[in-house]
PDB file of C-alpha atoms in Angstrom:
ATOM      1  CA  UNK D 241     107.520  90.307  98.818  1.00 58.00           C
ATOM      2  CA  UNK D 242     109.126  90.788  95.408  1.00 80.00           C
ATOM      3  CA  UNK D 243     107.398  92.576  92.576  1.00 93.00           C
ATOM      4  CA  UNK D 244     107.264  95.831  90.643  1.00 97.00           C
ATOM      5  CA  UNK D 245     105.893  98.793  92.640  1.00 98.00           C
ATOM      6  CA  UNK D 246     103.030 100.845  91.224  1.00 98.00           C
ATOM      7  CA  UNK D 247     101.233 103.672  93.011  1.00 98.00           C
ATOM      8  CA  UNK D 248      97.622 104.187  91.978  1.00 98.00           C
ATOM      9  CA  UNK D 249      95.344 107.011  93.091  1.00 98.00           C
ATOM     10  CA  UNK D 250      91.592 107.086  92.447  1.00 98.00           C
ATOM     11  CA  UNK D 251      89.941 110.486  92.727  1.00 98.00           C
ATOM     12  CA  UNK D 252      86.561 111.986  91.888  1.00 98.00           C
ATOM     13  CA  UNK D 253      87.560 115.592  91.138  1.00 98.00           C
ATOM     14  CA  UNK D 254      84.020 117.039  91.128  1.00 97.00           C
ATOM     15  CA  UNK D 255      84.274 118.456  87.633  1.00 96.00           C
ATOM     16  CA  UNK D 256      87.255 120.599  88.701  1.00 96.00           C
ATOM     17  CA  UNK D 257      84.826 122.993  90.388  1.00 96.00           C
ATOM     18  CA  UNK D 258      86.729 123.301  93.664  1.00 95.00           C
ATOM     19  CA  UNK D 259      90.227 124.475  94.674  1.00 96.00           C
ATOM     20  CA  UNK D 260      92.372 123.549  91.650  1.00 97.00           C
ATOM     21  CA  UNK D 261      95.640 124.531  93.328  1.00 97.00           C
ATOM     22  CA  UNK D 262      94.872 122.289  96.320  1.00 97.00           C
ATOM     23  CA  UNK D 263      93.904 119.435  94.009  1.00 98.00           C
ATOM     24  CA  UNK D 264      97.012 119.713  91.835  1.00 98.00           C
ATOM     25  CA  UNK D 265      99.323 120.090  94.821  1.00 97.00           C
ATOM     26  CA  UNK D 266      97.855 117.058  96.546  1.00 98.00           C
ATOM     27  CA  UNK D 267      98.199 114.849  93.476  1.00 98.00           C
ATOM     28  CA  UNK D 268     101.757 116.049  92.885  1.00 98.00           C
ATOM     29  CA  UNK D 269     102.663 115.211  96.486  1.00 97.00           C
ATOM     30  CA  UNK D 270     101.061 111.759  96.213  1.00 98.00           C
ATOM     31  CA  UNK D 271     103.094 111.220  93.011  1.00 98.00           C
ATOM     32  CA  UNK D 272     100.973 108.433  91.502  1.00 98.00           C
ATOM     33  CA  UNK D 273     102.090 106.302  88.601  1.00 98.00           C
ATOM     34  CA  UNK D 274      98.429 106.022  87.610  1.00 98.00           C
ATOM     35  CA  UNK D 275      95.683 108.514  88.476  1.00 98.00           C
ATOM     36  CA  UNK D 276      92.145 107.231  87.875  1.00 98.00           C
ATOM     37  CA  UNK D 277      89.876 110.282  87.641  1.00 98.00           C
ATOM     38  CA  UNK D 278      86.106 110.451  87.870  1.00 98.00           C
ATOM     39  CA  UNK D 279      84.168 113.579  86.823  1.00 97.00           C
ATOM     40  CA  UNK D 280      86.979 114.758  84.560  1.00 97.00           C
ATOM     41  CA  UNK D 281      86.253 117.161  81.662  1.00 95.00           C
ATOM     42  CA  UNK D 282      83.877 115.582  79.150  1.00 92.00           C
ATOM     43  CA  UNK D 283      82.263 118.466  77.289  1.00 90.00           C
ATOM     44  CA  UNK D 284      83.403 121.587  75.412  1.00 92.00           C
ATOM     45  CA  UNK D 285      87.220 121.695  74.955  1.00 95.00           C
ATOM     46  CA  UNK D 286      87.564 118.486  76.938  1.00 96.00           C
ATOM     47  CA  UNK D 287      90.896 117.548  75.287  1.00 96.00           C
ATOM     48  CA  UNK D 288      92.539 120.810  76.301  1.00 97.00           C
ATOM     49  CA  UNK D 289      91.046 120.670  79.795  1.00 97.00           C
ATOM     50  CA  UNK D 290      92.211 117.083  80.365  1.00 97.00           C
ATOM     51  CA  UNK D 291      95.671 117.989  79.086  1.00 97.00           C
ATOM     52  CA  UNK D 292      95.758 121.000  81.411  1.00 97.00           C
ATOM     53  CA  UNK D 293      94.830 118.818  84.390  1.00 98.00           C
ATOM     54  CA  UNK D 294      97.600 116.395  83.430  1.00 98.00           C
ATOM     55  CA  UNK D 295     100.098 119.241  83.218  1.00 98.00           C
ATOM     56  CA  UNK D 296      99.035 120.660  86.590  1.00 98.00           C
ATOM     57  CA  UNK D 297      99.498 117.271  88.265  1.00 98.00           C
ATOM     58  CA  UNK D 298     102.779 116.400  86.542  1.00 98.00           C
ATOM     59  CA  UNK D 299     101.255 113.537  84.561  1.00 98.00           C
ATOM     60  CA  UNK D 300     100.268 112.752  80.967  1.00 98.00           C
ATOM     61  CA  UNK D 301      96.935 111.720  79.468  1.00 98.00           C
ATOM     62  CA  UNK D 302      96.628 107.986  78.836  1.00 98.00           C
ATOM     63  CA  UNK D 303      92.949 107.576  77.944  1.00 98.00           C
ATOM     64  CA  UNK D 304      89.416 108.792  78.550  1.00 97.00           C
ATOM     65  CA  UNK D 305      87.616 112.111  78.702  1.00 96.00           C
ATOM     66  CA  UNK D 306      84.613 112.493  76.445  1.00 94.00           C
ATOM     67  CA  UNK D 307      84.755 108.934  74.957  1.00 93.00           C
ATOM     68  CA  UNK D 308      84.341 107.449  78.455  1.00 96.00           C
ATOM     69  CA  UNK D 309      82.044 110.223  79.674  1.00 95.00           C
ATOM     70  CA  UNK D 310      84.294 111.833  82.245  1.00 96.00           C
ATOM     71  CA  UNK D 311      86.472 108.919  83.266  1.00 98.00           C
ATOM     72  CA  UNK D 312      90.134 109.743  82.709  1.00 98.00           C
ATOM     73  CA  UNK D 313      93.454 107.939  83.148  1.00 98.00           C
ATOM     74  CA  UNK D 314      96.602 109.965  83.738  1.00 98.00           C
ATOM     75  CA  UNK D 315     100.000 108.319  84.124  1.00 98.00           C
ATOM     76  CA  UNK D 316     103.566 109.202  85.042  1.00 98.00           C
ATOM     77  CA  UNK D 317     106.423 108.820  82.595  1.00 97.00           C
ATOM     78  CA  UNK D 318     107.318 105.525  84.313  1.00 97.00           C
ATOM     79  CA  UNK D 319     104.294 103.947  82.633  1.00 98.00           C
ATOM     80  CA  UNK D 320     104.130 102.967  78.974  1.00 98.00           C
ATOM     81  CA  UNK D 321     100.586 102.710  77.602  1.00 98.00           C
ATOM     82  CA  UNK D 322     100.222  99.969  75.002  1.00 97.00           C
ATOM     83  CA  UNK D 323      96.501 100.146  74.261  1.00 97.00           C
ATOM     84  CA  UNK D 324      93.428 101.999  75.500  1.00 98.00           C
ATOM     85  CA  UNK D 325      89.704 101.881  74.891  1.00 98.00           C
ATOM     86  CA  UNK D 326      86.397 103.118  76.296  1.00 97.00           C
ATOM     87  CA  UNK D 327      82.885 101.790  76.709  1.00 97.00           C
ATOM     88  CA  UNK D 328      79.500 103.346  77.308  1.00 96.00           C
ATOM     89  CA  UNK D 329      76.656 101.833  79.286  1.00 96.00           C
ATOM     90  CA  UNK D 330      73.136 101.598  77.857  1.00 92.00           C
ATOM     91  CA  UNK D 331      71.293 104.874  78.343  1.00 89.00           C
ATOM     92  CA  UNK D 332      68.249 105.031  80.577  1.00 84.00           C
ATOM     93  CA  UNK D 333      65.943 107.713  79.099  1.00 84.00           C
ATOM     94  CA  UNK D 334      66.114 110.885  81.120  1.00 81.00           C
ATOM     95  CA  UNK D 335      69.325 109.905  82.893  1.00 87.00           C
ATOM     96  CA  UNK D 336      73.023 110.703  82.356  1.00 87.00           C
ATOM     97  CA  UNK D 337      75.017 108.620  79.897  1.00 93.00           C
ATOM     98  CA  UNK D 338      77.909 106.913  81.707  1.00 97.00           C
ATOM     99  CA  UNK D 339      80.804 104.633  80.815  1.00 97.00           C
ATOM    100  CA  UNK D 340      84.263 103.313  81.645  1.00 98.00           C
ATOM    101  CA  UNK D 341      87.871 103.723  80.510  1.00 98.00           C
ATOM    102  CA  UNK D 342      90.549 101.025  80.080  1.00 98.00           C
ATOM    103  CA  UNK D 343      94.277 101.056  79.408  1.00 98.00           C
ATOM    104  CA  UNK D 344      96.951  98.398  79.149  1.00 98.00           C
ATOM    105  CA  UNK D 345     100.219  99.576  80.639  1.00 97.00           C
ATOM    106  CA  UNK D 346     103.726  98.400  81.418  1.00 97.00           C
ATOM    107  CA  UNK D 347     106.243  99.485  84.028  1.00 97.00           C
ATOM    108  CA  UNK D 348     109.716  98.024  84.483  1.00 94.00           C
ATOM    109  CA  UNK D 349     108.783  94.825  82.684  1.00 90.00           C
ATOM    110  CA  UNK D 350     105.478  94.295  84.512  1.00 96.00           C
ATOM    111  CA  UNK D 351     102.218  94.606  82.589  1.00 97.00           C
ATOM    112  CA  UNK D 352      98.758  95.488  83.875  1.00 98.00           C
ATOM    113  CA  UNK D 353      95.351  96.775  82.813  1.00 98.00           C
ATOM    114  CA  UNK D 354      93.634  99.609  84.677  1.00 98.00           C
ATOM    115  CA  UNK D 355      89.981 100.578  84.384  1.00 98.00           C
ATOM    116  CA  UNK D 356      87.916 103.367  85.908  1.00 98.00           C
ATOM    117  CA  UNK D 357      84.225 104.152  86.047  1.00 98.00           C
ATOM    118  CA  UNK D 358      81.577 106.252  87.783  1.00 98.00           C
ATOM    119  CA  UNK D 359      78.276 104.486  88.370  1.00 98.00           C
ATOM    120  CA  UNK D 360      74.865 106.128  88.488  1.00 97.00           C
ATOM    121  CA  UNK D 361      73.385 107.923  91.456  1.00 95.00           C
ATOM    122  CA  UNK D 362      70.100 106.147  90.657  1.00 94.00           C
ATOM    123  CA  UNK D 363      69.965 102.790  92.512  1.00 95.00           C
ATOM    124  CA  UNK D 364      67.770 101.371  89.753  1.00 93.00           C
ATOM    125  CA  UNK D 365      70.481 102.014  87.148  1.00 94.00           C
ATOM    126  CA  UNK D 366      73.589 100.937  89.050  1.00 96.00           C
ATOM    127  CA  UNK D 367      73.172  97.146  88.944  1.00 97.00           C
ATOM    128  CA  UNK D 368      72.992  96.959  85.151  1.00 96.00           C
ATOM    129  CA  UNK D 369      75.921  99.369  84.761  1.00 97.00           C
ATOM    130  CA  UNK D 370      77.986  97.330  87.212  1.00 98.00           C
ATOM    131  CA  UNK D 371      77.127  94.122  85.349  1.00 98.00           C
ATOM    132  CA  UNK D 372      78.041  95.678  81.999  1.00 98.00           C
ATOM    133  CA  UNK D 373      81.386  96.895  83.333  1.00 98.00           C
ATOM    134  CA  UNK D 374      82.103  93.622  85.123  1.00 98.00           C
ATOM    135  CA  UNK D 375      81.506  91.620  81.946  1.00 98.00           C
ATOM    136  CA  UNK D 376      84.222  93.648  80.215  1.00 98.00           C
ATOM    137  CA  UNK D 377      86.550  93.367  83.216  1.00 98.00           C
ATOM    138  CA  UNK D 378      86.149  89.590  83.265  1.00 97.00           C
ATOM    139  CA  UNK D 379      87.469  89.394  79.709  1.00 97.00           C
ATOM    140  CA  UNK D 380      90.826  90.854  80.753  1.00 98.00           C
ATOM    141  CA  UNK D 381      93.925  88.749  81.284  1.00 96.00           C
ATOM    142  CA  UNK D 382      96.787  89.380  83.666  1.00 97.00           C
ATOM    143  CA  UNK D 383      96.927  91.869  86.555  1.00 98.00           C
ATOM    144  CA  UNK D 384      93.938  94.240  86.621  1.00 98.00           C
ATOM    145  CA  UNK D 385      93.364  97.389  88.690  1.00 98.00           C
ATOM    146  CA  UNK D 386      89.779  98.634  89.039  1.00 98.00           C
ATOM    147  CA  UNK D 387      88.776 101.992  90.542  1.00 98.00           C
ATOM    148  CA  UNK D 388      85.456 103.792  90.690  1.00 98.00           C
ATOM    149  CA  UNK D 389      83.002 106.095  92.322  1.00 98.00           C
ATOM    150  CA  UNK D 390      80.339 103.433  92.821  1.00 98.00           C
ATOM    151  CA  UNK D 391      77.777 105.780  94.412  1.00 98.00           C
ATOM    152  CA  UNK D 392      77.056 103.118  97.023  1.00 97.00           C
ATOM    153  CA  UNK D 393      78.962 101.418  99.789  1.00 95.00           C
ATOM    154  CA  UNK D 394      80.286  97.924 100.456  1.00 95.00           C
ATOM    155  CA  UNK D 395      77.402  95.490 100.688  1.00 91.00           C
ATOM    156  CA  UNK D 396      75.440  97.173  97.908  1.00 96.00           C
ATOM    157  CA  UNK D 397      74.556  95.070  94.888  1.00 97.00           C
ATOM    158  CA  UNK D 398      76.637  97.041  92.383  1.00 98.00           C
ATOM    159  CA  UNK D 399      79.625  97.135  94.749  1.00 98.00           C
ATOM    160  CA  UNK D 400      79.427  93.351  95.251  1.00 97.00           C
ATOM    161  CA  UNK D 401      79.211  92.806  91.492  1.00 98.00           C
ATOM    162  CA  UNK D 402      82.325  94.846  90.774  1.00 98.00           C
ATOM    163  CA  UNK D 403      84.290  93.494  93.750  1.00 97.00           C
ATOM    164  CA  UNK D 404      83.510  89.828  93.038  1.00 97.00           C
ATOM    165  CA  UNK D 405      86.768  87.908  92.602  1.00 97.00           C
ATOM    166  CA  UNK D 406      88.877  90.999  93.344  1.00 98.00           C
ATOM    167  CA  UNK D 407      90.812  92.198  96.375  1.00 97.00           C
ATOM    168  CA  UNK D 408      90.244  95.531  98.096  1.00 95.00           C
ATOM    169  CA  UNK D 409      90.348  97.015 101.564  1.00 89.00           C
ATOM    170  CA  UNK D 410      88.476  95.572 104.510  1.00 79.00           C
ATOM    171  CA  UNK D 411      88.277  99.021 106.094  1.00 85.00           C
ATOM    172  CA  UNK D 412      84.978 100.814 105.598  1.00 87.00           C
ATOM    173  CA  UNK D 413      86.315 104.342 105.968  1.00 93.00           C
ATOM    174  CA  UNK D 414      84.137 107.085 104.425  1.00 96.00           C
ATOM    175  CA  UNK D 415      85.134 108.930 101.255  1.00 98.00           C
ATOM    176  CA  UNK D 416      82.194 111.322 100.792  1.00 97.00           C
ATOM    177  CA  UNK D 417      81.465 114.163 101.286  1.00 97.00           C
ATOM    178  CA  UNK D 418      85.024 115.374 101.743  1.00 97.00           C
ATOM    179  CA  UNK D 419      84.100 118.220 104.110  1.00 95.00           C
ATOM    180  CA  UNK D 420      82.520 115.806 106.607  1.00 95.00           C
ATOM    181  CA  UNK D 421      82.956 112.221 105.354  1.00 96.00           C
ATOM    182  CA  UNK D 422      80.083 109.901 106.256  1.00 96.00           C
ATOM    183  CA  UNK D 423      79.754 107.430 103.349  1.00 96.00           C
ATOM    184  CA  UNK D 424      82.125 105.031 101.618  1.00 97.00           C
ATOM    185  CA  UNK D 425      81.212 105.216  97.928  1.00 98.00           C
ATOM    186  CA  UNK D 426      84.648 105.056  96.272  1.00 98.00           C
ATOM    187  CA  UNK D 427      86.620 101.845  95.832  1.00 97.00           C
ATOM    188  CA  UNK D 428      89.818 100.445  94.383  1.00 98.00           C
ATOM    189  CA  UNK D 429      90.284  96.736  93.706  1.00 98.00           C
ATOM    190  CA  UNK D 430      92.908  94.434  92.188  1.00 98.00           C
ATOM    191  CA  UNK D 431      93.031  90.916  90.864  1.00 98.00           C
ATOM    192  CA  UNK D 432      94.629  88.190  93.002  1.00 97.00           C
ATOM    193  CA  UNK D 433      98.357  88.152  92.381  1.00 95.00           C
ATOM    194  CA  UNK D 434      98.649  91.906  92.777  1.00 98.00           C
ATOM    195  CA  UNK D 435      99.852  92.687  96.298  1.00 97.00           C
ATOM    196  CA  UNK D 436      98.362  95.665  98.144  1.00 97.00           C
ATOM    197  CA  UNK D 437     101.153  97.120 100.265  1.00 97.00           C
ATOM    198  CA  UNK D 438      99.227 100.254 101.267  1.00 96.00           C
ATOM    199  CA  UNK D 439      95.588 101.290 100.918  1.00 97.00           C
ATOM    200  CA  UNK D 440      94.730 104.683 102.351  1.00 97.00           C
ATOM    201  CA  UNK D 441      91.934 107.213 102.079  1.00 97.00           C
ATOM    202  CA  UNK D 442      93.573 110.624 102.266  1.00 97.00           C
ATOM    203  CA  UNK D 443      91.886 113.047 104.637  1.00 94.00           C
ATOM    204  CA  UNK D 444      93.647 116.354 105.215  1.00 91.00           C
ATOM    205  CA  UNK D 445      92.824 120.053 105.184  1.00 92.00           C
ATOM    206  CA  UNK D 446      93.367 120.491 101.451  1.00 93.00           C
ATOM    207  CA  UNK D 447      91.347 117.386 100.547  1.00 96.00           C
ATOM    208  CA  UNK D 448      88.355 119.116 102.074  1.00 95.00           C
ATOM    209  CA  UNK D 449      88.664 121.989  99.604  1.00 97.00           C
ATOM    210  CA  UNK D 450      90.132 120.199  96.562  1.00 97.00           C
ATOM    211  CA  UNK D 451      87.002 118.137  95.761  1.00 98.00           C
ATOM    212  CA  UNK D 452      83.824 116.763  97.312  1.00 97.00           C
ATOM    213  CA  UNK D 453      85.388 113.254  97.471  1.00 98.00           C
ATOM    214  CA  UNK D 454      88.459 111.997  99.307  1.00 98.00           C
ATOM    215  CA  UNK D 455      91.102 110.274  97.172  1.00 98.00           C
ATOM    216  CA  UNK D 456      92.255 106.675  97.591  1.00 98.00           C
ATOM    217  CA  UNK D 457      95.950 105.869  97.290  1.00 98.00           C
ATOM    218  CA  UNK D 458      97.170 102.299  96.864  1.00 98.00           C
ATOM    219  CA  UNK D 459     100.776 101.142  96.711  1.00 98.00           C
ATOM    220  CA  UNK D 460     100.780  97.911  94.734  1.00 98.00           C
ATOM    221  CA  UNK D 461     103.304  95.258  93.807  1.00 98.00           C
ATOM    222  CA  UNK D 462     102.778  93.844  90.321  1.00 98.00           C
ATOM    223  CA  UNK D 463     104.046  90.409  89.451  1.00 95.00           C
ATOM    224  CA  UNK D 464     107.039  90.578  87.131  1.00 87.00           C
ATOM    225  CA  UNK D 465     106.201  89.483  83.605  1.00 69.00           C
TER     226      UNK D 465
END
């Protein structure tokens, strides 16, 4: 099938609290064009910390960090970022403030929008956050790539909300916890028209020490603009 290749990796990096060398080496070996990060730096010196993570992984910062509450987009030099923005979900008193990051990109004449988020651990909060995010996603035109730590598996209400109208993987392989995976709570989805050539959850020795989540790698073909 013809199209423009784009490799996307989605990864919850656990606040960079684990083996940084293993994390950076893994991402470098995967060589993504777009890295969608959950639990990236979002507090004191977050700009410098996000830039350092980008440098360690051989990428550059596209969007996110504090404005999207820990959601971060890093890209390779193949990708030109045309516009980026962030959103925050309504705050439930006593809970963590959460949000999402968006960026419009172009690679070899093909355009796309990528968005990442990290939904609440509280099942009472997740549906409204998913609906808020989905409303923004539905406003987007053209090819869209969506990646998140949804904190629930396929079949859950928030997962179904986000996935509606999108394509993902039929496999229900676990992504969490990395040391002994038992739950699928991370997902990556695309709009129809984007071809998924490969969709893999990476499980190896260093993924068990790099973070508490396993990363998802997807090789996509974007329609030429």
